XYZ file of C-alpha atoms in Angstrom:
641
model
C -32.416 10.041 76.622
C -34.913 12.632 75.752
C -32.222 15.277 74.786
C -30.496 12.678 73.048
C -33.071 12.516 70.642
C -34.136 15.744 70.765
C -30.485 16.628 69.444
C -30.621 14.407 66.995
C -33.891 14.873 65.547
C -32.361 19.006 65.465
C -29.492 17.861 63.558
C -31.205 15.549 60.664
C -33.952 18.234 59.667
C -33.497 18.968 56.481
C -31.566 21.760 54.957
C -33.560 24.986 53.809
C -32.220 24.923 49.794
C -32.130 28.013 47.327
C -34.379 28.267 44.594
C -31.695 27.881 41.431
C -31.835 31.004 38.299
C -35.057 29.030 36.030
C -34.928 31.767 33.407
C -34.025 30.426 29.886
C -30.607 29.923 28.684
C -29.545 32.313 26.507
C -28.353 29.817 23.915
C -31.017 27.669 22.802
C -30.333 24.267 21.871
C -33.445 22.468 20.381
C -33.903 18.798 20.191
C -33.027 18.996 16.206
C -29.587 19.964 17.078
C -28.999 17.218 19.759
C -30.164 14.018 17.417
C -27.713 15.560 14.673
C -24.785 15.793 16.414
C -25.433 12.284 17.761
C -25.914 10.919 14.002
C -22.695 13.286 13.368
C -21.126 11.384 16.094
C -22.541 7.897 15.276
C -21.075 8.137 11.538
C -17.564 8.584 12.903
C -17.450 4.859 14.159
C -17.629 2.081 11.880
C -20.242 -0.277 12.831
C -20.178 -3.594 11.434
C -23.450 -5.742 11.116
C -23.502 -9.290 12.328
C -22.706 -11.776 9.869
C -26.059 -13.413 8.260
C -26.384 -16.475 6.264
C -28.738 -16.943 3.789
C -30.498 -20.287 2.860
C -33.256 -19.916 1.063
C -34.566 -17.757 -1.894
C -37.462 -16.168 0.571
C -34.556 -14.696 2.974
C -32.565 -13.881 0.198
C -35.912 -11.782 -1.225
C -36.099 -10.423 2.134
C -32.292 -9.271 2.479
C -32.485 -7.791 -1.010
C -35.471 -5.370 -0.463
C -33.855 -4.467 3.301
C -30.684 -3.540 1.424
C -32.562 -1.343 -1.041
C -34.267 0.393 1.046
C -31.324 1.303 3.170
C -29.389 2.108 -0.167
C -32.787 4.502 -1.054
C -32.427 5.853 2.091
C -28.457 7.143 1.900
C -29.062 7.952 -1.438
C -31.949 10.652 -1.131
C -29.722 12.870 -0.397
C -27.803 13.037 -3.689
C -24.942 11.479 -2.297
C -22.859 10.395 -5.550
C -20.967 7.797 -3.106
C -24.248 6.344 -1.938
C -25.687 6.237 -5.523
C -22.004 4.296 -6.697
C -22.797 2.163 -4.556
C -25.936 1.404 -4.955
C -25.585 0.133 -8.468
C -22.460 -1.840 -8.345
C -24.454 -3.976 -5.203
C -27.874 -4.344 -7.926
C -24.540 -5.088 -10.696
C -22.976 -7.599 -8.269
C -26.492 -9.490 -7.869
C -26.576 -9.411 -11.592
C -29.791 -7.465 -11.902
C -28.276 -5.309 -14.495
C -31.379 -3.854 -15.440
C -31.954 -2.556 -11.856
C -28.396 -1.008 -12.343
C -28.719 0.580 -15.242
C -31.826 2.428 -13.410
C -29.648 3.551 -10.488
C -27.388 4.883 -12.699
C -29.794 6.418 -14.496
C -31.606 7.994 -11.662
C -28.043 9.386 -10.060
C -27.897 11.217 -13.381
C -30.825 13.184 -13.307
C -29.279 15.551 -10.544
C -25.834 15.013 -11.130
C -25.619 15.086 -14.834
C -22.643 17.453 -14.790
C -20.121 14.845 -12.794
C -18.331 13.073 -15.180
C -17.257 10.365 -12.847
C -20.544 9.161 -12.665
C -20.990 8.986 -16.518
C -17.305 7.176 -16.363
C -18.740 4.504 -13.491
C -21.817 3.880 -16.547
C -19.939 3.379 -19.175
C -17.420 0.658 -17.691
C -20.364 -0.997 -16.278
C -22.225 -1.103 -19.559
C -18.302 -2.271 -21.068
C -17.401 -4.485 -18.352
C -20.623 -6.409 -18.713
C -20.310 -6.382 -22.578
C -23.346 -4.219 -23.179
C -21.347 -2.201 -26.212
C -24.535 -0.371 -27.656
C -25.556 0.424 -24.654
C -21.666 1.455 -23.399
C -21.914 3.492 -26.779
C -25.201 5.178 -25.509
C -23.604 6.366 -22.456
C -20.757 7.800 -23.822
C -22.757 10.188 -26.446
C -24.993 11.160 -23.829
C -22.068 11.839 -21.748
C -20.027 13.991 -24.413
C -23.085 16.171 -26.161
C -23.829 16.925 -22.083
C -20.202 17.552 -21.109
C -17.899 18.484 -24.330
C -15.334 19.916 -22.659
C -14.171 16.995 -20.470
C -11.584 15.380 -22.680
C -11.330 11.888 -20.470
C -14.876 11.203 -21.825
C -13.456 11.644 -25.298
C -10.428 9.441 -24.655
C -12.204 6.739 -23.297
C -14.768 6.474 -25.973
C -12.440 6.604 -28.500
C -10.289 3.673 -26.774
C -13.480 1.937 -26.303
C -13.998 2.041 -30.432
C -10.444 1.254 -30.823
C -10.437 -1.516 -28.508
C -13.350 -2.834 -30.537
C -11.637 -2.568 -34.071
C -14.001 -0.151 -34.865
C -11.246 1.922 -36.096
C -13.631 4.202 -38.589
C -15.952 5.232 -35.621
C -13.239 6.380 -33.369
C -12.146 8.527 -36.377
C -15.744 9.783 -36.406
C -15.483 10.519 -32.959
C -12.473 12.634 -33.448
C -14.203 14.154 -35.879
C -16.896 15.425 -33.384
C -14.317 16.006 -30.696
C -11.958 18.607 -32.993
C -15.332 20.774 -33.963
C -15.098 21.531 -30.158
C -11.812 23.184 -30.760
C -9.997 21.194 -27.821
C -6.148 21.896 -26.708
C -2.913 20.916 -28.415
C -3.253 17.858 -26.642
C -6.130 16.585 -28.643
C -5.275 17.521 -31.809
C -1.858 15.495 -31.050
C -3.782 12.572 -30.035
C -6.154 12.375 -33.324
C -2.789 12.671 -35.358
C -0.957 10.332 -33.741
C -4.071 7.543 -34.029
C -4.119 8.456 -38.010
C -0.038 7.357 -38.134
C -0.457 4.460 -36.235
C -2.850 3.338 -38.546
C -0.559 4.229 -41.419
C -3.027 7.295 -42.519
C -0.096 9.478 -43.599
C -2.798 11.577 -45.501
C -5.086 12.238 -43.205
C -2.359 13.273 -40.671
C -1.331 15.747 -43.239
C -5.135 16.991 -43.871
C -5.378 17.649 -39.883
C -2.435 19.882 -40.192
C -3.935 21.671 -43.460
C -6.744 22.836 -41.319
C -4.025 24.937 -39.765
C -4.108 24.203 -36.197
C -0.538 24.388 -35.662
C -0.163 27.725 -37.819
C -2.546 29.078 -35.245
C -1.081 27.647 -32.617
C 2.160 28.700 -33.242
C 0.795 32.542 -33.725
C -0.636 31.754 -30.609
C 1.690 30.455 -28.145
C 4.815 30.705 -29.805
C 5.925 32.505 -26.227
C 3.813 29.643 -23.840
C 5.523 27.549 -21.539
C 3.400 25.134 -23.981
C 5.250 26.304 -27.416
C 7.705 23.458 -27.334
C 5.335 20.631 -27.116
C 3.878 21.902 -30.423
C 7.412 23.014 -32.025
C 8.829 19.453 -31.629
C 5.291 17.622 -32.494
C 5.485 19.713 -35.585
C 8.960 19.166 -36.716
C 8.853 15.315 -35.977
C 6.053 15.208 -38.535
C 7.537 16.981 -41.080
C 10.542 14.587 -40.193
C 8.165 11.198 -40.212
C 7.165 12.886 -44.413
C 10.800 12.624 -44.836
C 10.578 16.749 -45.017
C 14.369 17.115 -43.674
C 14.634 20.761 -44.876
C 11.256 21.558 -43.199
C 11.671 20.208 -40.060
C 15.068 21.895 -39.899
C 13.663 25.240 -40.288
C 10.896 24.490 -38.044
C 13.790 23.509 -34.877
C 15.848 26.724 -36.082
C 12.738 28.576 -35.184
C 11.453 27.284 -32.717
C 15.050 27.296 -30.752
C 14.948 31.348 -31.423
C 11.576 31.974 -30.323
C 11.818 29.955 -27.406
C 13.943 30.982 -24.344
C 16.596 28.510 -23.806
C 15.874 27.833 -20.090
C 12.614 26.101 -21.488
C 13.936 24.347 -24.531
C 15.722 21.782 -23.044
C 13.656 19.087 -24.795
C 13.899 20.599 -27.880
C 17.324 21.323 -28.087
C 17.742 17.199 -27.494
C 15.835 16.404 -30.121
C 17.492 19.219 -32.869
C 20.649 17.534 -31.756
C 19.106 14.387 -32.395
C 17.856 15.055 -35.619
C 21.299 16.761 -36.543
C 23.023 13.765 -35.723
C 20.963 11.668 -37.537
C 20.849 13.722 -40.820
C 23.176 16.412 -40.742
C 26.623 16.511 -39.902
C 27.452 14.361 -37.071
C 31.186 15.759 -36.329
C 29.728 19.474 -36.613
C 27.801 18.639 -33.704
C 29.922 16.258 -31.959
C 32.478 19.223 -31.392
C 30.122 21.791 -30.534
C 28.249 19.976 -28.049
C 29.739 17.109 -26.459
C 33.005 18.870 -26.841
C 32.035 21.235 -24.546
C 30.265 18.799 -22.124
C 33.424 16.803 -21.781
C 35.379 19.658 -20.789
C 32.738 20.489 -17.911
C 32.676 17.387 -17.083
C 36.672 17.015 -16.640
C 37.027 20.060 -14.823
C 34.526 18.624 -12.009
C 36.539 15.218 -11.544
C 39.319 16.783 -11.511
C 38.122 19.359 -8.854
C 36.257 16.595 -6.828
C 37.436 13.088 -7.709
C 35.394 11.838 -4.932
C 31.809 13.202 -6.613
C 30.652 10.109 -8.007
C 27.497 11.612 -9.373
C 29.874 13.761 -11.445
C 31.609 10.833 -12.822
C 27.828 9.204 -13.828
C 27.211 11.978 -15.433
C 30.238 12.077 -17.830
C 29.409 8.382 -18.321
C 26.208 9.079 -19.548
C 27.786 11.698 -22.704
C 30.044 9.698 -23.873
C 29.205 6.943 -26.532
C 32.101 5.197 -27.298
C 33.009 2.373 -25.541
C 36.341 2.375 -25.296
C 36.839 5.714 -23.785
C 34.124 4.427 -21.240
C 36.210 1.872 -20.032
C 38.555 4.270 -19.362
C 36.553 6.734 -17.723
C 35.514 3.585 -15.587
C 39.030 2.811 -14.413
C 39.899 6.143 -13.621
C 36.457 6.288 -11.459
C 36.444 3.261 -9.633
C 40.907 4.283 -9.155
C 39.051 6.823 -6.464
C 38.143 4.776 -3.601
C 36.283 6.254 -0.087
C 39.070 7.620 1.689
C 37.190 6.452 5.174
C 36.010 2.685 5.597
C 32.358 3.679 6.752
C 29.553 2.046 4.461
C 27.680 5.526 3.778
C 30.370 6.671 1.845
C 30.486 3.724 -0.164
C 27.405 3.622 -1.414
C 27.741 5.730 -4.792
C 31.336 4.514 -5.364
C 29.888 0.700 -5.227
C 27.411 1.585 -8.209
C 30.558 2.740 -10.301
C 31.799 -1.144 -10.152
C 27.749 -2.395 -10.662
C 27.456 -0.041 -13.651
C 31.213 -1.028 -14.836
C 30.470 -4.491 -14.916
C 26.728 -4.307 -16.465
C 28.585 -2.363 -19.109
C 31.188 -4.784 -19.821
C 28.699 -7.715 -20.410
C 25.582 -5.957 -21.772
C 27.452 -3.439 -23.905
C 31.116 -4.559 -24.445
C 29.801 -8.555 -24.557
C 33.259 -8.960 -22.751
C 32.798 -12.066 -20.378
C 36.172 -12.012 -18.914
C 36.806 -8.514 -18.189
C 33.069 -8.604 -16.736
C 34.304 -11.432 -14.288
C 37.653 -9.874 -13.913
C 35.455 -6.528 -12.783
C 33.380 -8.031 -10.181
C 36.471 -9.922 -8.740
C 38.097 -6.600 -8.339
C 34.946 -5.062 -6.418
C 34.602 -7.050 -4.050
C 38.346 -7.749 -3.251
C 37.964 -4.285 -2.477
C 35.438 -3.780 -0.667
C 36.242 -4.412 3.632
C 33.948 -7.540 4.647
C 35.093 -7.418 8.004
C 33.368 -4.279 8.485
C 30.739 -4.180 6.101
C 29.434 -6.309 2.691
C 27.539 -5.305 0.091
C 24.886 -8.239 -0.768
C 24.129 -6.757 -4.373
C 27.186 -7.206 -5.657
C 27.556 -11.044 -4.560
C 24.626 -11.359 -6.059
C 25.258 -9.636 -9.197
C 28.210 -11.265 -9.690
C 26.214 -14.970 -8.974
C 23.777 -14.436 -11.611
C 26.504 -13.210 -13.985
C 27.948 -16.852 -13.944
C 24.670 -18.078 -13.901
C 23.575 -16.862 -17.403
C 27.402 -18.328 -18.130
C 25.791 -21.390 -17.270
C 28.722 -21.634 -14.856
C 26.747 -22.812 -11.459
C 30.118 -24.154 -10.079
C 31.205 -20.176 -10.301
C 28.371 -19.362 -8.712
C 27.929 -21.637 -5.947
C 31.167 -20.553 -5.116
C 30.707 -16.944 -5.062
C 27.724 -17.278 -3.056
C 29.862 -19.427 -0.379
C 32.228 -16.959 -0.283
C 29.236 -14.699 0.596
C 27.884 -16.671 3.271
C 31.765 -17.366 4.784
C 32.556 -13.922 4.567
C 29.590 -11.483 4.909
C 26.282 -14.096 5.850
C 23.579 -11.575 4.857
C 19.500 -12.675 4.765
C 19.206 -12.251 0.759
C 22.260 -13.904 0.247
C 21.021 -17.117 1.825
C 17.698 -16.467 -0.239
C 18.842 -16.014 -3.272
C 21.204 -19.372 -2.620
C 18.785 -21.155 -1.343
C 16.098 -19.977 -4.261
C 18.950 -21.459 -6.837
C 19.136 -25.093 -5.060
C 15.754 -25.189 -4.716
C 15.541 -24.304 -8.679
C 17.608 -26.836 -9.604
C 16.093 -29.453 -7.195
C 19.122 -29.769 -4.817
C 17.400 -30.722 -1.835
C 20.281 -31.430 0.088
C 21.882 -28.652 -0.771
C 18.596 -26.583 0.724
C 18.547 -28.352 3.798
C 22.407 -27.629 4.431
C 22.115 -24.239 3.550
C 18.866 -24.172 5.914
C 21.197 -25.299 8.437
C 23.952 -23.123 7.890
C 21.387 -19.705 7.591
C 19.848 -20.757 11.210
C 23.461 -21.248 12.677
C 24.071 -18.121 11.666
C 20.724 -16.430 12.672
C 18.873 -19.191 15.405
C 17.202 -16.195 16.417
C 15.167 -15.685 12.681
C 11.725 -16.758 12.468
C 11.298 -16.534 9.064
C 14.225 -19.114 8.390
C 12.638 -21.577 11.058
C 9.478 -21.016 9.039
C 10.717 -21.615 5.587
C 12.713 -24.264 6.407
C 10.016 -26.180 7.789
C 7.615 -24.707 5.000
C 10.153 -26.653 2.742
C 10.275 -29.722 4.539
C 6.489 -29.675 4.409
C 6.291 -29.039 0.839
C 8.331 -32.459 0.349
C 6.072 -34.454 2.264
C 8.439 -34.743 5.383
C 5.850 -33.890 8.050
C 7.909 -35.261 10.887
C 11.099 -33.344 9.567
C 9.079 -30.363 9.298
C 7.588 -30.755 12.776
C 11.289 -31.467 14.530
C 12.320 -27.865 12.796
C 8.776 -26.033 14.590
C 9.749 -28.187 18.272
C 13.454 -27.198 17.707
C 12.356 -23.151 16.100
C 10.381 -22.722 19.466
C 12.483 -23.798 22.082
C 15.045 -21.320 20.858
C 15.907 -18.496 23.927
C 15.427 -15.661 21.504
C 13.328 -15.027 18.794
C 12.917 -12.110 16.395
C 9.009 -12.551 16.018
C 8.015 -15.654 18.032
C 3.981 -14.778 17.531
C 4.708 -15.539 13.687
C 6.799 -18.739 14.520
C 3.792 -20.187 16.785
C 0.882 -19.446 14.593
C 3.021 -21.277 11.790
C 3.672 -24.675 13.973
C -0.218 -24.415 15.147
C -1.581 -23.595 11.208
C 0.779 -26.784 10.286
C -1.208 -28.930 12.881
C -4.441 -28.073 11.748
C -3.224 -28.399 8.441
C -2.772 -31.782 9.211
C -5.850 -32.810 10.945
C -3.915 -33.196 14.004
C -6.192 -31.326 16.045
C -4.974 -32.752 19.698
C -1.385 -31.317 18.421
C -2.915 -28.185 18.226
C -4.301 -28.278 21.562
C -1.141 -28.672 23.293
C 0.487 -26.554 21.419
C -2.270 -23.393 22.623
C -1.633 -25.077 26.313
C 2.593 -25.251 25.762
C 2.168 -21.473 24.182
C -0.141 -20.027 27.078
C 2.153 -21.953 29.788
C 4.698 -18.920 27.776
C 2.084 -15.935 27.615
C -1.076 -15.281 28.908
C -1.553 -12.810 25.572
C -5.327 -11.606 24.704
C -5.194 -12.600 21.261
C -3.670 -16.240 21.868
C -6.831 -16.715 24.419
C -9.133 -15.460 21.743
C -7.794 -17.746 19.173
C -7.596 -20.849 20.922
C -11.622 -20.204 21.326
C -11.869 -19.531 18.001
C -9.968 -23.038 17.167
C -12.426 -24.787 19.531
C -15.193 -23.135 18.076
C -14.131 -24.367 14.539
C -12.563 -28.075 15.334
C -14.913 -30.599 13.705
C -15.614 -32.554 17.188
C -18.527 -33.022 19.448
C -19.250 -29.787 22.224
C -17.364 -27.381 20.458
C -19.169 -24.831 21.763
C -18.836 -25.972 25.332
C -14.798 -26.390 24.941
C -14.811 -22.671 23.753
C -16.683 -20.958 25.894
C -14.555 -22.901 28.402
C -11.533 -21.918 27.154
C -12.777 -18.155 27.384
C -13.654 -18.837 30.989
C -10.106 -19.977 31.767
C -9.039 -16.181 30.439
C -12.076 -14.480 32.163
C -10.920 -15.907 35.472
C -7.079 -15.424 34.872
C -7.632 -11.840 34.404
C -10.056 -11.430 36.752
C -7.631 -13.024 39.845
C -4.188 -13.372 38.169
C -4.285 -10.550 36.661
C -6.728 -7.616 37.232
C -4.543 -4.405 35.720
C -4.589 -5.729 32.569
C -8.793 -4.391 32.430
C -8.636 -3.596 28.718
C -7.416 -7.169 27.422
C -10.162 -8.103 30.306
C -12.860 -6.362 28.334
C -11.805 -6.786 25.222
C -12.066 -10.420 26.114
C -15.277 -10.628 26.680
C -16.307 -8.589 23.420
C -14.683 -11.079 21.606
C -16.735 -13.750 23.353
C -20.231 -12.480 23.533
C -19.578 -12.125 19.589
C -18.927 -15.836 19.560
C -22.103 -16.532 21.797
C -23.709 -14.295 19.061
C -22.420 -16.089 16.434
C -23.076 -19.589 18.036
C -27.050 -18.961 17.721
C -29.726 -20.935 19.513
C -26.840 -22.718 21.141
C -25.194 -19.588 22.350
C -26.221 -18.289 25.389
C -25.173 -14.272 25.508
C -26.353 -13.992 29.392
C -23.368 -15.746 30.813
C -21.231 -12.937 29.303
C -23.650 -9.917 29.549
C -23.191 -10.364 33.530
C -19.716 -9.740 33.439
C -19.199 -6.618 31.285
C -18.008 -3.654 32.385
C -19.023 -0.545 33.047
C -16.773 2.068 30.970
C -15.583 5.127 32.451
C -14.025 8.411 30.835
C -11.377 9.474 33.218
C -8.395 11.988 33.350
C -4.752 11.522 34.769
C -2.207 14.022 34.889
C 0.762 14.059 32.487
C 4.149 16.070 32.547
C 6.039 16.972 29.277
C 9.441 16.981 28.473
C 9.036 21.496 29.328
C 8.279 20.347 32.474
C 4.567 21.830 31.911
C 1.920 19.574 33.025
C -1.434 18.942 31.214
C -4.649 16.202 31.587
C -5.174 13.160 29.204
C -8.506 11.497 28.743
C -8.250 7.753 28.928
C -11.016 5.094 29.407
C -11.008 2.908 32.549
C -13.437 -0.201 33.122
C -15.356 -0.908 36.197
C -16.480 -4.843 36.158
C -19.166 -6.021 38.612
C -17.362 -6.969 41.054
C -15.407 -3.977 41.639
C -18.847 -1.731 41.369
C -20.626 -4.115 44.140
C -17.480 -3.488 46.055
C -17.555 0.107 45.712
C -21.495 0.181 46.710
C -20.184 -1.696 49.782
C -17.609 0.244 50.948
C -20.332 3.431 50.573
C -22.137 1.920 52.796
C -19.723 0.853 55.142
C -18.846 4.874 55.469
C -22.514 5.827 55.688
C -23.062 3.560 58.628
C -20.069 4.812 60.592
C -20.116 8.546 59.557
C -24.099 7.821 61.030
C -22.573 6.167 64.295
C -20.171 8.807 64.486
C -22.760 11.417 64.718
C -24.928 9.590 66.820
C -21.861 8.923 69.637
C -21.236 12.632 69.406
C -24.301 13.616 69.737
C -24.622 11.236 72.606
């Protein structure tokens, strides 16, 4: 026995260790450094405080000067964010004179960022403080002269007022700045609306467009001023003038950036000059390009759209329509017939908006989609184009019609809207409830019909009609989105007061899904009903999920801890009556882990992913530590034995 102990007391002594390197790192990292990139770190997730009611003015007093101070606190800094924000929350409490001192005192460092003078003057306008808007806005444009949105918006300010003569003063100020074209535009353009034909003309006497044009007569900017110039003269009934002034412009200009002004020469050609001249020089020559391509490519339909949009006369559109339309999709797939369709749309919106030809509008529609292969695909636009065409008829018999057809044919979701919109217009409730019933033989699987046909139901007082749609909607085998369908039959029960409904239904949905969020919101029910205990009946209900995860179901740790968030917030939330130690004792522990993944290469890398270890678990890990500790210490004691 002696040597038995002897060897044992030899092989438990202690292990000499080696002294580790002490000497300093050498990288430093101070304390400084640590607490900032924890602050870095704590920014990046949004933390939300709990919610607070206030009841009295002295809490109110209270929450007022702990939000300022935290506001004072972002804002020393010269954050412009933090001072924004600042003064809209004193604005929003309607201590406008605290407001206007924010502002004020975000200014004095940041005097040169015109949003901030922008966010003073719509508070000053918003709250009707005009002098004071006015103010702001002279401060703003003696300090910054060169932003032109601080010009614009005073000036619409003044105009907005009807102070039309001190928005031209403004102008005034603004053009002794020399400002762009732009500017000098704008100021005319306010003097014509206002009828001021003379002091338009005095603006161009002080010859800013004479120095322009020396200017930047070869700027990508040239034609702005060319055609501003010449539609003056034009507006003075100065035909001559503004005639010379295109003819220039078009030979100073390179052609490549003169499309706009070309359009308006021919414009203003075919409005005063000769109108057949032009005709055969221009759109001459455009209807020859455009022959030669549909006659090259019949099948480019964007070719064909574009020789619709030269031509003028109506006749020869409805000619180049028949000869478009004559060129259907050689192959009956529905991505070829997209374009083509838009030929017929555009055909018929002609014919009636254009033509005012009611027949051959109907006869064009009727042609479309005799056309077009339902069997294998529909187009719902046109059915529905060519429904509200007979509608503004005043022809609903032609319409209902068409939109049967539709639904016979090629059922479609809008088509049963829109048919379903026009009952319901014209107070057809039978008609709805059919057409209900036809749209849900067609789809049983669609929520949103269930839901709207029981919304409509509801919205005629039938409660138990709408109910018998929600019992029939749910015990459908499929379902599209079933989460929207339940929430809708258990918002109509509360709706109704029917509040031991509502409870079965949460028991009849979780007898379907055991679901996180469906625990979590029957809770949240409980914890609202107007009844006796509610707090008892939801922290019971949260129970029920805390112990079907925890036996039933103990993968699903996430929804497990997420759980229990979601309850120790209600706890929270509940006050004196909550009692946050019942759920404290059963949070986990989180835990950063790694797992290996393999790509689609075949490479392999390691993901980061967050595990949870609850109480039990960790007492059972503890235990089975100590279960190996005891017999690793038997083990060496029998050996040494």
């Amino acid at each position: 026995m002696a040597k038995v102990f002897e060897g044992y007391r030899k092989d438990t002594l202690p292990r000499a260790t080696v002294v580790k390197n002490k000497s300093p790192a050498p990288v430093q990292i101070t304390a400084e450094q640590i607490l900032r990139e924890a602050r870095e770190r704590q920014e990046g997730s949004e933390i939300r405080p709990p919610k607070q009611q206030i009841t009295d003015s002295t809490e109110l007093s209270d929450y007022r000067l702990r939000r300022r101070k935290e506001f004072e606190d972002r804002s020393r800094d010269g954050n412009i964010q933090a001072w924004v924000r600042y003064a809209q929350w004193e604005e929003s409490h309607k201590d406008y004179a605290r407001a206007r001192s924010v502002w004020e005192r975000a200014l004095q460092g940041n005097y040169r960022n015109h949003a901030i003078w922008l966010k003073y003057a719509e508070f000053e306008m918003k709250n009707k403080f005009v002098n004071s808007a006015r103010n702001v806005w002279d401060r703003a444009v003696v300090l910054l002269p060169r932003i032109d949105q601080l010009w614009y918006k005073y000036i619409h300010m003044e105009e907005m007022l009807g102070n039309i003569a001190g928005a031209r003063q403004i102008f005034e100020r603004w053009m002794n700045w020399s400002p762009d074209q732009q500017a000098w535009l704008s100021f005319i353009k306010f003097q014509l609306r206002y009828n001021e034909i003379e002091r338009a003309r005095s603006i161009f006497h002080r010859n800013v467009y004479e120095l322009a044009t020396e200017k930047l007569g070869d700027d990508e900017e040239a034609e702005v001023l060319f055609v501003a110039f010449a539609e003056f003269e034009q507006g003075c009934k100065q035909l001559e003038r503004a005639r010379f002034i295109y003819k220039f412009a078009l030979d100073r200009i390179p052609k490549c950036r003169a499309k706009d002004l070309f359009n308006k020469f021919v414009a203003f050609e075919k409005q005063y000059g000769d109108k057949e001249g032009i005709e055969d020089s221009i759109v001459c020559k455009r209807r020859f390009q455009y022959e030669d391509d549909v006659r090259k490519n019949p099948f480019n339909y964007d070719s064909w759209f574009d020789y619709l949009r030269l031509e003028k006369n109506k006749y020869r559109i409805r000619d180049i329509y028949d000869r478009a339309v004559a060129n259907v999709p050689p192959a009956e797939e529905k991505r070829y017939w997209h374009r083509y369709i838009y030929l017929w749309i555009h055909y018929a919106l002609h014919e009636e908006t254009e033509a005012e030809d009611v027949e051959r509008t109907r006869s064009v529609y009727r042609e479309c989609l005799k056309l077009i292969p339902h069997t294998k695909f529909s187009f719902a636009k046109v059915w529905l184009l060519a429904a509200q065409f007979e509608i503004r008829q005043l022809n609903l018999a032609g319409a209902r019609q068409i939109l049967g057809n539709a639904i016979g044919k090629a059922p479609k979701d809008k088509i049963f809207k829109e048919y379903i919109g026009m009952e319901l217009q014209l107070g057809n409730v039978d008609r709805c409830r059919k057409l209900y019933q036809r749209y849900l033989e067609w789809s049983p699987e669609n929520c949103y019909a269930w839901r709207m046909f029981a919304e409509f139901e509801r919205s005629l007082a039938e409660t138990e009609r709408a109910r018998a749609i929600y019992e029939l909607a749910i015990s459908q085998p499929a379902l599209d989105t079933p989460e929207l369908l339940w929430k809708a039959f258990i918002d109509f029960e509360i709706s109704q007061g029917e509040l031991q409904r509502t409870r079965a239904l949460y028991e009849r949905l979780l007898d379907r899904t055991k679901h996180y969020k469906v625990w979590v919101s029957f809770a949240k029910f409980e914890a609202s009903a107007v009844t006796g205990h509610k707090v008892d009946c939801a922290r019971e209900i949260f129970d029920r999920a805390y112990t079907y995860y925890k036996d039933s179901a103990p993968e699903l740790k996430e929804d497990r801890a997420r759980l229990l968030e979601d309850w120790l917030n209600m706890e929270t939330s509940f006050g004196v009556l909550g009692d946050v130690t019942l759920v404290q004792s059963k949070l986990p522990k989180k835990l950063k882990k790694r797992k290996q993944i393999t790509r689609e290469d075949g490479s392999r890398e390691y993901e980061e992913y967050m595990d949870y270890l609850f109480p039990e678990e960790l007492q059972a890990t503890n235990l089975k530590i100590l279960e190996a500790a005891y017999k690793w210490k038997k083990q060496r004691v029998d050996d040494a034995s």
